[in-house]
């Protein structure tokens, strides 16, 4: 496949960002099922071949859109305590979900994930990646003696992500501050008690 | 609409059970999207009008199939401790999910729920109903002093159901004994610590 558009080298990153932004717009508006590479190209004002030069398939495009756009990015807090860090993290996530576009994106990704194995892989890797990037929170907590050394964060991660899913996708309401606080208290006290 | 089949009165319950069983077979095999009342009737060997006499729509039929069939029923244990009760409950749920048909049913219900509001309502009511029927576990625990009196079970319920969903639907593996044990320990120690 030859590329019909002559793109100056420095225009690449900007164009990539535009394509990823257009992809997320469409995902938020229409959901994963209805999203096509053709539409993403049209929405971004580029030729379809430009997208195929960088991404081989819709899930690959989605992965980069969700990961690289920073739309789901949350700074890793360092408040001096495990409770403070997780509460700050929960506030940041709740803040993200208060924005209509982000909530639509997260819902579309979770809903699409159950029927499309390729998107499911993207969501699982986002979940695991998110937890890896937050690993310092747990390491600092272990160093402070707030967690046992070999603490397995797997069940904690899945319980947090899962409770969020039940609220957002099944019950169709963004989690309230009260719910998140109670959930965190429950899980955190659990972590501490296992020490 | 007139009923073309002459059903002796005592045949009603048996025929209902056959229809519900046929509906669950189809749900497990094909998923919610592909399931029709016509197929359920054919599979149960009854006339379509027989189904419509008792159930007005597909979600209503599904609700009764999932609730009344007892396919997801788990006895409420009474072991003398909160930990014992929840561990017994977790074992029973893991036992259910080890059966291929039950696992297929739970997956189909969860997957269908994200796209079909009517099925979502059924799943949420199953979730809440399940928690209500297990309420005695929490009441006995409160009476024994293992839980604070006004303990709000909402976050606990959603964290448990949600963690199960992440494992089953996103990660596509039935939860291991180890995972369930660690999850329970985390949540239980959390409940106790809040006392």
GROMACS .gro file of C-alpha atoms in nm:
model
  390
    1UNK     CA    1   0.000   0.000   0.000
    2UNK     CA    2   0.149   0.335  -0.098
    3UNK     CA    3   0.085   0.643   0.105
    4UNK     CA    4  -0.088   0.904  -0.107
    5UNK     CA    5  -0.036   1.190   0.135
    6UNK     CA    6   0.299   1.361   0.165
    7UNK     CA    7   0.333   1.433   0.536
    8UNK     CA    8   0.622   1.647   0.654
    9UNK     CA    9   0.808   1.460   0.926
   10UNK     CA   10   0.721   1.702   1.205
   11UNK     CA   11   0.351   1.684   1.121
   12UNK     CA   12   0.343   1.314   1.215
   13UNK     CA   13   0.295   1.345   1.592
   14UNK     CA   14   0.035   1.620   1.558
   15UNK     CA   15  -0.158   1.425   1.299
   16UNK     CA   16  -0.138   1.113   1.515
   17UNK     CA   17  -0.281   1.308   1.808
   18UNK     CA   18  -0.564   1.436   1.589
   19UNK     CA   19  -0.650   1.085   1.475
   20UNK     CA   20  -0.648   0.953   1.831
   21UNK     CA   21  -0.869   1.241   1.944
   22UNK     CA   22  -1.116   1.180   1.661
   23UNK     CA   23  -1.123   0.810   1.747
   24UNK     CA   24  -1.209   0.886   2.109
   25UNK     CA   25  -1.481   1.132   2.004
   26UNK     CA   26  -1.644   0.861   1.796
   27UNK     CA   27  -1.604   0.597   2.067
   28UNK     CA   28  -1.772   0.825   2.322
   29UNK     CA   29  -2.053   0.917   2.081
   30UNK     CA   30  -2.129   0.587   1.914
   31UNK     CA   31  -1.970   0.305   2.109
   32UNK     CA   32  -1.723   0.046   1.985
   33UNK     CA   33  -1.960  -0.149   1.760
   34UNK     CA   34  -2.045   0.150   1.544
   35UNK     CA   35  -1.693   0.288   1.520
   36UNK     CA   36  -1.506   0.233   1.191
   37UNK     CA   37  -1.161   0.334   1.074
   38UNK     CA   38  -1.326   0.509   0.779
   39UNK     CA   39  -1.524   0.732   1.013
   40UNK     CA   40  -1.222   0.804   1.231
   41UNK     CA   41  -1.030   0.909   0.917
   42UNK     CA   42  -1.314   1.131   0.801
   43UNK     CA   43  -1.357   1.286   1.146
   44UNK     CA   44  -0.982   1.358   1.169
   45UNK     CA   45  -0.970   1.492   0.811
   46UNK     CA   46  -0.711   1.239   0.692
   47UNK     CA   47  -0.702   0.964   0.435
   48UNK     CA   48  -0.786   0.613   0.557
   49UNK     CA   49  -0.442   0.497   0.440
   50UNK     CA   50  -0.282   0.740   0.687
   51UNK     CA   51  -0.447   0.554   0.972
   52UNK     CA   52  -0.348   0.214   0.831
   53UNK     CA   53   0.013   0.331   0.804
   54UNK     CA   54   0.029   0.355   1.184
   55UNK     CA   55  -0.234   0.112   1.308
   56UNK     CA   56  -0.316  -0.229   1.162
   57UNK     CA   57  -0.665  -0.262   1.306
   58UNK     CA   58  -0.941  -0.094   1.503
   59UNK     CA   59  -0.836  -0.244   1.841
   60UNK     CA   60  -0.476  -0.127   1.787
   61UNK     CA   61  -0.601   0.223   1.711
   62UNK     CA   62  -0.824   0.211   2.021
   63UNK     CA   63  -0.542   0.089   2.242
   64UNK     CA   64  -0.323   0.386   2.150
   65UNK     CA   65  -0.618   0.625   2.170
   66UNK     CA   66  -0.701   0.517   2.525
   67UNK     CA   67  -0.341   0.478   2.643
   68UNK     CA   68  -0.147   0.759   2.474
   69UNK     CA   69  -0.410   1.029   2.476
   70UNK     CA   70  -0.378   1.057   2.851
   71UNK     CA   71  -0.755   1.084   2.870
   72UNK     CA   72  -0.766   0.825   3.149
   73UNK     CA   73  -0.441   0.940   3.307
   74UNK     CA   74  -0.441   1.016   3.675
   75UNK     CA   75  -0.133   1.142   3.859
   76UNK     CA   76   0.005   0.899   4.115
   77UNK     CA   77  -0.040   1.076   4.450
   78UNK     CA   78   0.218   1.071   4.729
   79UNK     CA   79   0.046   1.200   5.042
   80UNK     CA   80   0.251   1.011   5.301
   81UNK     CA   81  -0.007   0.746   5.387
   82UNK     CA   82  -0.175   0.459   5.205
   83UNK     CA   83  -0.516   0.590   5.301
   84UNK     CA   84  -0.432   0.941   5.176
   85UNK     CA   85  -0.290   0.808   4.848
   86UNK     CA   86  -0.589   0.587   4.774
   87UNK     CA   87  -0.839   0.856   4.873
   88UNK     CA   88  -0.662   1.103   4.639
   89UNK     CA   89  -0.665   0.842   4.364
   90UNK     CA   90  -1.035   0.775   4.418
   91UNK     CA   91  -1.110   1.148   4.406
   92UNK     CA   92  -0.919   1.178   4.079
   93UNK     CA   93  -1.106   0.883   3.926
   94UNK     CA   94  -1.439   1.024   4.043
   95UNK     CA   95  -1.336   1.356   3.891
   96UNK     CA   96  -1.268   1.185   3.558
   97UNK     CA   97  -1.606   1.012   3.567
   98UNK     CA   98  -1.786   1.338   3.637
   99UNK     CA   99  -1.678   1.458   3.291
  100UNK     CA  100  -1.938   1.342   3.045
  101UNK     CA  101  -1.694   1.255   2.767
  102UNK     CA  102  -1.464   1.050   2.990
  103UNK     CA  103  -1.755   0.865   3.143
  104UNK     CA  104  -1.891   0.789   2.797
  105UNK     CA  105  -1.546   0.660   2.696
  106UNK     CA  106  -1.506   0.435   2.998
  107UNK     CA  107  -1.858   0.299   2.954
  108UNK     CA  108  -1.806   0.239   2.582
  109UNK     CA  109  -1.479   0.057   2.648
  110UNK     CA  110  -1.629  -0.162   2.922
  111UNK     CA  111  -1.944  -0.236   2.725
  112UNK     CA  112  -1.752  -0.314   2.405
  113UNK     CA  113  -1.503  -0.529   2.595
  114UNK     CA  114  -1.756  -0.797   2.679
  115UNK     CA  115  -1.828  -0.875   2.314
  116UNK     CA  116  -1.500  -0.804   2.139
  117UNK     CA  117  -1.199  -1.011   2.246
  118UNK     CA  118  -0.955  -0.759   2.094
  119UNK     CA  119  -1.104  -0.468   2.289
  120UNK     CA  120  -1.121  -0.690   2.598
  121UNK     CA  121  -0.744  -0.737   2.574
  122UNK     CA  122  -0.701  -0.361   2.548
  123UNK     CA  123  -0.916  -0.304   2.859
  124UNK     CA  124  -0.738  -0.575   3.059
  125UNK     CA  125  -0.399  -0.432   2.963
  126UNK     CA  126  -0.518  -0.082   3.059
  127UNK     CA  127  -0.631  -0.221   3.393
  128UNK     CA  128  -0.301  -0.398   3.455
  129UNK     CA  129  -0.098  -0.106   3.323
  130UNK     CA  130  -0.286   0.129   3.553
  131UNK     CA  131  -0.207  -0.092   3.846
  132UNK     CA  132   0.160  -0.120   3.751
  133UNK     CA  133   0.192   0.257   3.734
  134UNK     CA  134   0.035   0.281   4.080
  135UNK     CA  135   0.268   0.016   4.220
  136UNK     CA  136   0.480   0.286   4.395
  137UNK     CA  137   0.181   0.359   4.622
  138UNK     CA  138   0.191   0.000   4.746
  139UNK     CA  139   0.570  -0.009   4.765
  140UNK     CA  140   0.582   0.306   4.977
  141UNK     CA  141   0.302   0.167   5.196
  142UNK     CA  142   0.499  -0.155   5.247
  143UNK     CA  143   0.812   0.049   5.330
  144UNK     CA  144   0.612   0.247   5.589
  145UNK     CA  145   0.486  -0.079   5.736
  146UNK     CA  146   0.126  -0.021   5.625
  147UNK     CA  147   0.119  -0.337   5.414
  148UNK     CA  148   0.282  -0.678   5.450
  149UNK     CA  149   0.592  -0.715   5.230
  150UNK     CA  150   0.463  -0.977   4.986
  151UNK     CA  151   0.114  -0.825   4.960
  152UNK     CA  152  -0.065  -0.953   4.646
  153UNK     CA  153  -0.249  -0.655   4.495
  154UNK     CA  154  -0.448  -0.869   4.247
  155UNK     CA  155  -0.771  -0.913   4.444
  156UNK     CA  156  -0.756  -0.550   4.558
  157UNK     CA  157  -0.724  -0.429   4.198
  158UNK     CA  158  -1.006  -0.647   4.066
  159UNK     CA  159  -1.236  -0.560   4.357
  160UNK     CA  160  -1.183  -0.187   4.297
  161UNK     CA  161  -1.224  -0.206   3.920
  162UNK     CA  162  -1.516  -0.444   3.957
  163UNK     CA  163  -1.707  -0.234   4.209
  164UNK     CA  164  -1.666   0.060   3.972
  165UNK     CA  165  -1.807  -0.149   3.688
  166UNK     CA  166  -2.111  -0.261   3.888
  167UNK     CA  167  -2.190   0.102   3.968
  168UNK     CA  168  -2.116   0.248   3.626
  169UNK     CA  169  -2.234  -0.018   3.384
  170UNK     CA  170  -2.488  -0.228   3.575
  171UNK     CA  171  -2.644   0.025   3.811
  172UNK     CA  172  -2.585   0.310   3.562
  173UNK     CA  173  -2.482   0.568   3.816
  174UNK     CA  174  -2.138   0.718   3.867
  175UNK     CA  175  -2.013   0.613   4.210
  176UNK     CA  176  -2.091   0.868   4.484
  177UNK     CA  177  -1.826   1.008   4.716
  178UNK     CA  178  -1.990   0.817   5.000
  179UNK     CA  179  -1.974   0.486   4.813
  180UNK     CA  180  -1.609   0.532   4.718
  181UNK     CA  181  -1.518   0.633   5.073
  182UNK     CA  182  -1.691   0.326   5.220
  183UNK     CA  183  -1.537   0.097   4.959
  184UNK     CA  184  -1.189   0.233   5.020
  185UNK     CA  185  -1.228   0.213   5.397
  186UNK     CA  186  -1.336  -0.149   5.364
  187UNK     CA  187  -1.050  -0.250   5.134
  188UNK     CA  188  -0.789  -0.045   5.313
  189UNK     CA  189  -0.877  -0.172   5.656
  190UNK     CA  190  -0.862  -0.515   5.497
  191UNK     CA  191  -0.509  -0.451   5.367
  192UNK     CA  192  -0.395  -0.323   5.704
  193UNK     CA  193  -0.556  -0.603   5.903
  194UNK     CA  194  -0.366  -0.862   5.699
  195UNK     CA  195  -0.041  -0.718   5.817
  196UNK     CA  196  -5.554  -1.391   2.184
  197UNK     CA  197  -5.709  -1.733   2.240
  198UNK     CA  198  -5.512  -2.023   2.374
  199UNK     CA  199  -5.509  -2.304   2.119
  200UNK     CA  200  -5.370  -2.568   2.352
  201UNK     CA  201  -5.589  -2.738   2.606
  202UNK     CA  202  -5.364  -2.773   2.910
  203UNK     CA  203  -5.487  -2.973   3.208
  204UNK     CA  204  -5.453  -2.757   3.518
  205UNK     CA  205  -5.191  -2.975   3.686
  206UNK     CA  206  -4.969  -2.969   3.376
  207UNK     CA  207  -4.912  -2.592   3.414
  208UNK     CA  208  -4.624  -2.596   3.662
  209UNK     CA  209  -4.443  -2.878   3.481
  210UNK     CA  210  -4.483  -2.706   3.146
  211UNK     CA  211  -4.363  -2.378   3.297
  212UNK     CA  212  -4.054  -2.553   3.429
  213UNK     CA  213  -3.989  -2.704   3.086
  214UNK     CA  214  -4.014  -2.364   2.920
  215UNK     CA  215  -3.779  -2.205   3.174
  216UNK     CA  216  -3.530  -2.489   3.128
  217UNK     CA  217  -3.543  -2.455   2.751
  218UNK     CA  218  -3.492  -2.080   2.781
  219UNK     CA  219  -3.181  -2.130   2.996
  220UNK     CA  220  -3.044  -2.390   2.753
  221UNK     CA  221  -3.072  -2.139   2.471
  222UNK     CA  222  -2.927  -1.855   2.678
  223UNK     CA  223  -2.624  -2.068   2.769
  224UNK     CA  224  -2.576  -2.184   2.409
  225UNK     CA  225  -2.643  -1.870   2.210
  226UNK     CA  226  -2.638  -1.570   2.442
  227UNK     CA  227  -2.913  -1.315   2.500
  228UNK     CA  228  -2.893  -1.144   2.159
  229UNK     CA  229  -2.968  -1.459   1.964
  230UNK     CA  230  -3.240  -1.591   2.194
  231UNK     CA  231  -3.601  -1.557   2.075
  232UNK     CA  232  -3.931  -1.658   2.230
  233UNK     CA  233  -4.004  -1.858   1.913
  234UNK     CA  234  -3.692  -2.069   1.968
  235UNK     CA  235  -3.766  -2.117   2.336
  236UNK     CA  236  -4.114  -2.241   2.242
  237UNK     CA  237  -3.977  -2.479   1.981
  238UNK     CA  238  -3.707  -2.608   2.216
  239UNK     CA  239  -3.966  -2.668   2.492
  240UNK     CA  240  -4.208  -2.828   2.247
  241UNK     CA  241  -4.490  -2.581   2.316
  242UNK     CA  242  -4.682  -2.329   2.115
  243UNK     CA  243  -4.551  -1.971   2.119
  244UNK     CA  244  -4.886  -1.856   2.260
  245UNK     CA  245  -4.829  -2.075   2.565
  246UNK     CA  246  -4.522  -1.869   2.650
  247UNK     CA  247  -4.702  -1.541   2.588
  248UNK     CA  248  -4.982  -1.653   2.819
  249UNK     CA  249  -4.738  -1.645   3.111
  250UNK     CA  250  -4.468  -1.397   3.009
  251UNK     CA  251  -4.516  -1.072   2.820
  252UNK     CA  252  -4.160  -1.034   2.690
  253UNK     CA  253  -3.818  -1.192   2.661
  254UNK     CA  254  -3.674  -1.014   2.970
  255UNK     CA  255  -3.972  -1.127   3.182
  256UNK     CA  256  -3.920  -1.484   3.066
  257UNK     CA  257  -3.547  -1.456   3.143
  258UNK     CA  258  -3.610  -1.310   3.487
  259UNK     CA  259  -3.824  -1.608   3.588
  260UNK     CA  260  -3.585  -1.852   3.421
  261UNK     CA  261  -3.288  -1.720   3.617
  262UNK     CA  262  -3.476  -1.666   3.945
  263UNK     CA  263  -3.725  -1.952   3.970
  264UNK     CA  264  -3.521  -2.228   3.811
  265UNK     CA  265  -3.292  -2.226   4.113
  266UNK     CA  266  -2.998  -2.260   3.875
  267UNK     CA  267  -2.812  -1.983   4.058
  268UNK     CA  268  -2.942  -2.079   4.400
  269UNK     CA  269  -2.692  -2.127   4.676
  270UNK     CA  270  -2.792  -2.230   5.028
  271UNK     CA  271  -2.727  -1.966   5.290
  272UNK     CA  272  -2.465  -2.120   5.520
  273UNK     CA  273  -2.470  -2.089   5.899
  274UNK     CA  274  -2.128  -2.199   6.023
  275UNK     CA  275  -2.111  -1.987   6.336
  276UNK     CA  276  -1.868  -1.723   6.209
  277UNK     CA  277  -1.874  -1.455   5.942
  278UNK     CA  278  -1.554  -1.590   5.792
  279UNK     CA  279  -1.692  -1.943   5.783
  280UNK     CA  280  -2.020  -1.830   5.627
  281UNK     CA  281  -1.854  -1.624   5.355
  282UNK     CA  282  -1.597  -1.893   5.279
  283UNK     CA  283  -1.878  -2.151   5.244
  284UNK     CA  284  -2.067  -1.909   5.021
  285UNK     CA  285  -1.760  -1.850   4.806
  286UNK     CA  286  -1.703  -2.225   4.773
  287UNK     CA  287  -2.063  -2.272   4.663
  288UNK     CA  288  -2.035  -1.994   4.403
  289UNK     CA  289  -1.707  -2.137   4.276
  290UNK     CA  290  -1.877  -2.475   4.257
  291UNK     CA  291  -2.156  -2.326   4.045
  292UNK     CA  292  -1.904  -2.161   3.813
  293UNK     CA  293  -1.716  -2.486   3.766
  294UNK     CA  294  -2.024  -2.627   3.593
  295UNK     CA  295  -1.999  -2.536   3.227
  296UNK     CA  296  -2.369  -2.463   3.181
  297UNK     CA  297  -2.396  -2.236   3.485
  298UNK     CA  298  -2.081  -2.048   3.389
  299UNK     CA  299  -2.217  -2.000   3.038
  300UNK     CA  300  -2.544  -1.870   3.185
  301UNK     CA  301  -2.378  -1.623   3.419
  302UNK     CA  302  -2.150  -1.499   3.140
  303UNK     CA  303  -2.440  -1.464   2.896
  304UNK     CA  304  -2.645  -1.270   3.153
  305UNK     CA  305  -2.356  -1.035   3.238
  306UNK     CA  306  -2.258  -0.983   2.875
  307UNK     CA  307  -2.617  -0.924   2.763
  308UNK     CA  308  -2.681  -0.690   3.055
  309UNK     CA  309  -2.446  -0.422   2.928
  310UNK     CA  310  -2.641  -0.374   2.605
  311UNK     CA  311  -2.999  -0.450   2.701
  312UNK     CA  312  -3.156  -0.228   2.968
  313UNK     CA  313  -3.432  -0.482   3.039
  314UNK     CA  314  -3.181  -0.763   3.103
  315UNK     CA  315  -2.968  -0.521   3.304
  316UNK     CA  316  -3.262  -0.464   3.536
  317UNK     CA  317  -3.300  -0.840   3.573
  318UNK     CA  318  -2.931  -0.880   3.661
  319UNK     CA  319  -2.934  -0.591   3.909
  320UNK     CA  320  -3.244  -0.731   4.077
  321UNK     CA  321  -3.083  -1.077   4.091
  322UNK     CA  322  -2.777  -0.917   4.251
  323UNK     CA  323  -2.985  -0.729   4.507
  324UNK     CA  324  -3.215  -1.024   4.568
  325UNK     CA  325  -2.913  -1.246   4.625
  326UNK     CA  326  -2.782  -1.001   4.878
  327UNK     CA  327  -3.115  -0.971   5.053
  328UNK     CA  328  -3.141  -1.348   5.090
  329UNK     CA  329  -2.791  -1.350   5.240
  330UNK     CA  330  -2.874  -1.070   5.481
  331UNK     CA  331  -2.908  -1.322   5.772
  332UNK     CA  332  -2.532  -1.385   5.743
  333UNK     CA  333  -2.465  -1.019   5.816
  334UNK     CA  334  -2.734  -0.998   6.086
  335UNK     CA  335  -2.591  -1.298   6.269
  336UNK     CA  336  -2.241  -1.151   6.235
  337UNK     CA  337  -2.363  -0.821   6.383
  338UNK     CA  338  -2.533  -1.011   6.667
  339UNK     CA  339  -2.205  -1.196   6.738
  340UNK     CA  340  -2.021  -0.864   6.739
  341UNK     CA  341  -1.827  -0.939   6.421
  342UNK     CA  342  -1.972  -0.639   6.238
  343UNK     CA  343  -2.078  -0.294   6.350
  344UNK     CA  344  -2.458  -0.262   6.395
  345UNK     CA  345  -2.531  -0.020   6.109
  346UNK     CA  346  -2.284  -0.182   5.867
  347UNK     CA  347  -2.368  -0.082   5.506
  348UNK     CA  348  -2.327  -0.394   5.291
  349UNK     CA  349  -2.354  -0.204   4.959
  350UNK     CA  350  -1.983  -0.155   4.884
  351UNK     CA  351  -1.907  -0.508   5.004
  352UNK     CA  352  -2.172  -0.654   4.770
  353UNK     CA  353  -2.058  -0.455   4.467
  354UNK     CA  354  -1.690  -0.526   4.532
  355UNK     CA  355  -1.759  -0.900   4.552
  356UNK     CA  356  -1.984  -0.911   4.245
  357UNK     CA  357  -1.751  -0.678   4.058
  358UNK     CA  358  -1.433  -0.875   4.130
  359UNK     CA  359  -1.614  -1.185   4.006
  360UNK     CA  360  -1.710  -1.001   3.687
  361UNK     CA  361  -1.352  -0.883   3.621
  362UNK     CA  362  -1.231  -1.242   3.652
  363UNK     CA  363  -1.511  -1.409   3.462
  364UNK     CA  364  -1.594  -1.165   3.184
  365UNK     CA  365  -1.283  -0.951   3.140
  366UNK     CA  366  -1.002  -1.191   3.225
  367UNK     CA  367  -1.206  -1.490   3.105
  368UNK     CA  368  -1.105  -1.726   3.379
  369UNK     CA  369  -1.319  -1.862   3.657
  370UNK     CA  370  -1.182  -1.729   3.986
  371UNK     CA  371  -0.933  -1.964   4.153
  372UNK     CA  372  -0.970  -2.080   4.512
  373UNK     CA  373  -0.661  -1.876   4.596
  374UNK     CA  374  -0.807  -1.558   4.446
  375UNK     CA  375  -1.140  -1.599   4.626
  376UNK     CA  376  -0.965  -1.672   4.954
  377UNK     CA  377  -0.747  -1.360   4.925
  378UNK     CA  378  -1.042  -1.145   4.819
  379UNK     CA  379  -1.254  -1.267   5.109
  380UNK     CA  380  -0.972  -1.220   5.357
  381UNK     CA  381  -0.925  -0.865   5.232
  382UNK     CA  382  -1.293  -0.772   5.251
  383UNK     CA  383  -1.359  -0.958   5.573
  384UNK     CA  384  -1.065  -0.812   5.757
  385UNK     CA  385  -1.194  -0.479   5.628
  386UNK     CA  386  -1.539  -0.542   5.776
  387UNK     CA  387  -1.392  -0.646   6.107
  388UNK     CA  388  -1.145  -0.360   6.127
  389UNK     CA  389  -1.429  -0.110   6.085
  390UNK     CA  390  -1.586  -0.239   6.400
   0.00000   0.00000   0.00000
